[in-house]
Amino acid sequence: MAHFAIFYDYDPTLTETMDEVRPLHRAYLTGLKDRGLNVASGPLGDGAPGALLIFEAESADEVAALLDEDPFMKAGVILERTIRSWDPVISRY
């Protein structure tokens, strides 16, 4: 399994849509955590309109396919998604 860092850039004009869809988005990501795929995820600090997700999966294509089903993606609130391979040299686990 490989690690991936995913960056979401949100559309700041769609905050009402984000508020409506957020419970479904978080439930979806929690389900991926329960399957061992979502290592950690959450919004960026300082009011930045985006999030960081860390996934463990076989490939970037697998991560992309999983995140295509994210309710935030389906609702169109994500302007850009970047998936990068990540090598955690120092880790708590």
mmCIF file of C-alpha atoms in Angstrom:
data_model
loop_
_atom_site.group_PDB
_atom_site.id
_atom_site.type_symbol
_atom_site.label_atom_id
_atom_site.label_comp_id
_atom_site.label_asym_id
_atom_site.label_seq_id
_atom_site.Cartn_x
_atom_site.Cartn_y
_atom_site.Cartn_z
ATOM 1 C CA MET A 1 0.000 0.000 0.000
ATOM 2 C CA ALA A 2 1.122 3.511 -0.766
ATOM 3 C CA HIS A 3 0.294 6.834 0.876
ATOM 4 C CA PHE A 4 -1.262 9.811 -0.882
ATOM 5 C CA ALA A 5 -1.780 13.437 0.122
ATOM 6 C CA ILE A 6 -4.897 14.930 -1.407
ATOM 7 C CA PHE A 7 -5.623 18.643 -1.489
ATOM 8 C CA TYR A 8 -9.129 19.964 -2.035
ATOM 9 C CA ASP A 9 -9.674 23.582 -3.078
ATOM 10 C CA TYR A 10 -13.269 24.605 -2.351
ATOM 11 C CA ASP A 11 -15.383 27.115 -4.217
ATOM 12 C CA PRO A 12 -15.837 29.913 -1.623
ATOM 13 C CA THR A 13 -19.055 31.019 -3.330
ATOM 14 C CA LEU A 14 -20.750 27.711 -2.478
ATOM 15 C CA THR A 15 -20.582 27.781 1.338
ATOM 16 C CA GLU A 16 -24.338 27.208 1.691
ATOM 17 C CA THR A 17 -24.115 24.106 -0.485
ATOM 18 C CA MET A 18 -21.115 22.918 1.533
ATOM 19 C CA ASP A 19 -23.043 23.385 4.779
ATOM 20 C CA GLU A 20 -25.942 21.322 3.400
ATOM 21 C CA VAL A 21 -23.767 18.509 2.037
ATOM 22 C CA ARG A 22 -21.137 18.415 4.831
ATOM 23 C CA PRO A 23 -22.869 15.670 6.882
ATOM 24 C CA LEU A 24 -22.924 13.359 3.834
ATOM 25 C CA HIS A 25 -19.310 14.283 2.975
ATOM 26 C CA ARG A 26 -18.114 13.477 6.488
ATOM 27 C CA ALA A 27 -20.102 10.245 6.639
ATOM 28 C CA TYR A 28 -18.557 9.163 3.331
ATOM 29 C CA LEU A 29 -15.011 9.934 4.503
ATOM 30 C CA THR A 30 -15.709 8.168 7.813
ATOM 31 C CA GLY A 31 -16.741 5.083 5.862
ATOM 32 C CA LEU A 32 -13.423 5.217 3.996
ATOM 33 C CA LYS A 33 -11.617 5.560 7.340
ATOM 34 C CA ASP A 34 -13.451 2.498 8.639
ATOM 35 C CA ARG A 35 -12.217 0.586 5.557
ATOM 36 C CA GLY A 36 -8.610 1.636 6.365
ATOM 37 C CA LEU A 37 -8.249 3.960 3.375
ATOM 38 C CA ASN A 38 -8.679 7.440 4.898
ATOM 39 C CA VAL A 39 -5.796 7.856 7.331
ATOM 40 C CA ALA A 40 -6.690 11.451 8.246
ATOM 41 C CA SER A 41 -8.669 14.313 6.763
ATOM 42 C CA GLY A 42 -9.879 17.761 7.668
ATOM 43 C CA PRO A 43 -10.218 21.380 6.647
ATOM 44 C CA LEU A 44 -7.224 23.656 6.282
ATOM 45 C CA GLY A 45 -6.735 26.223 9.034
ATOM 46 C CA ASP A 46 -6.790 29.997 8.918
ATOM 47 C CA GLY A 47 -10.057 30.053 7.003
ATOM 48 C CA ALA A 48 -8.466 28.704 3.820
ATOM 49 C CA PRO A 49 -11.175 27.235 1.552
ATOM 50 C CA GLY A 50 -9.819 23.718 1.296
ATOM 51 C CA ALA A 51 -8.856 20.483 2.985
ATOM 52 C CA LEU A 52 -6.043 17.958 3.287
ATOM 53 C CA LEU A 53 -6.691 14.221 3.171
ATOM 54 C CA ILE A 54 -4.148 11.453 3.710
ATOM 55 C CA PHE A 55 -5.036 8.113 2.146
ATOM 56 C CA GLU A 56 -3.452 4.687 2.042
ATOM 57 C CA ALA A 57 -4.319 2.807 -1.150
ATOM 58 C CA GLU A 58 -2.896 0.745 -3.987
ATOM 59 C CA SER A 59 -2.722 3.626 -6.483
ATOM 60 C CA ALA A 60 -3.587 7.242 -7.201
ATOM 61 C CA ASP A 61 -6.229 5.946 -9.618
ATOM 62 C CA GLU A 62 -7.919 4.076 -6.760
ATOM 63 C CA VAL A 63 -7.887 7.235 -4.628
ATOM 64 C CA ALA A 64 -9.317 9.291 -7.486
ATOM 65 C CA ALA A 65 -12.113 6.783 -8.074
ATOM 66 C CA LEU A 66 -12.999 6.763 -4.376
ATOM 67 C CA LEU A 67 -13.004 10.551 -4.136
ATOM 68 C CA ASP A 68 -15.070 10.915 -7.297
ATOM 69 C CA GLU A 69 -17.892 9.546 -5.115
ATOM 70 C CA ASP A 70 -17.356 12.123 -2.341
ATOM 71 C CA PRO A 71 -20.613 14.068 -1.907
ATOM 72 C CA PHE A 72 -18.617 17.330 -2.001
ATOM 73 C CA MET A 73 -17.287 16.363 -5.443
ATOM 74 C CA LYS A 74 -20.737 15.390 -6.673
ATOM 75 C CA ALA A 75 -22.177 18.688 -5.377
ATOM 76 C CA GLY A 76 -19.555 20.670 -7.304
ATOM 77 C CA VAL A 77 -18.033 22.484 -4.333
ATOM 78 C CA ILE A 78 -14.498 21.263 -5.096
ATOM 79 C CA LEU A 79 -12.806 23.550 -7.621
ATOM 80 C CA GLU A 80 -9.617 21.522 -7.800
ATOM 81 C CA ARG A 81 -8.362 18.230 -6.419
ATOM 82 C CA THR A 82 -4.668 17.353 -6.341
ATOM 83 C CA ILE A 83 -3.518 13.821 -5.538
ATOM 84 C CA ARG A 84 0.188 13.404 -4.788
ATOM 85 C CA SER A 85 2.097 10.327 -3.706
ATOM 86 C CA TRP A 86 3.590 10.800 -0.261
ATOM 87 C CA ASP A 87 6.437 8.984 1.472
ATOM 88 C CA PRO A 88 6.043 9.261 5.271
ATOM 89 C CA VAL A 89 9.670 8.819 6.322
ATOM 90 C CA ILE A 90 8.888 9.663 9.952
ATOM 91 C CA SER A 91 5.538 8.506 11.276
ATOM 92 C CA ARG A 92 3.674 7.715 14.468
ATOM 93 C CA TYR A 93 2.757 4.298 13.093
#
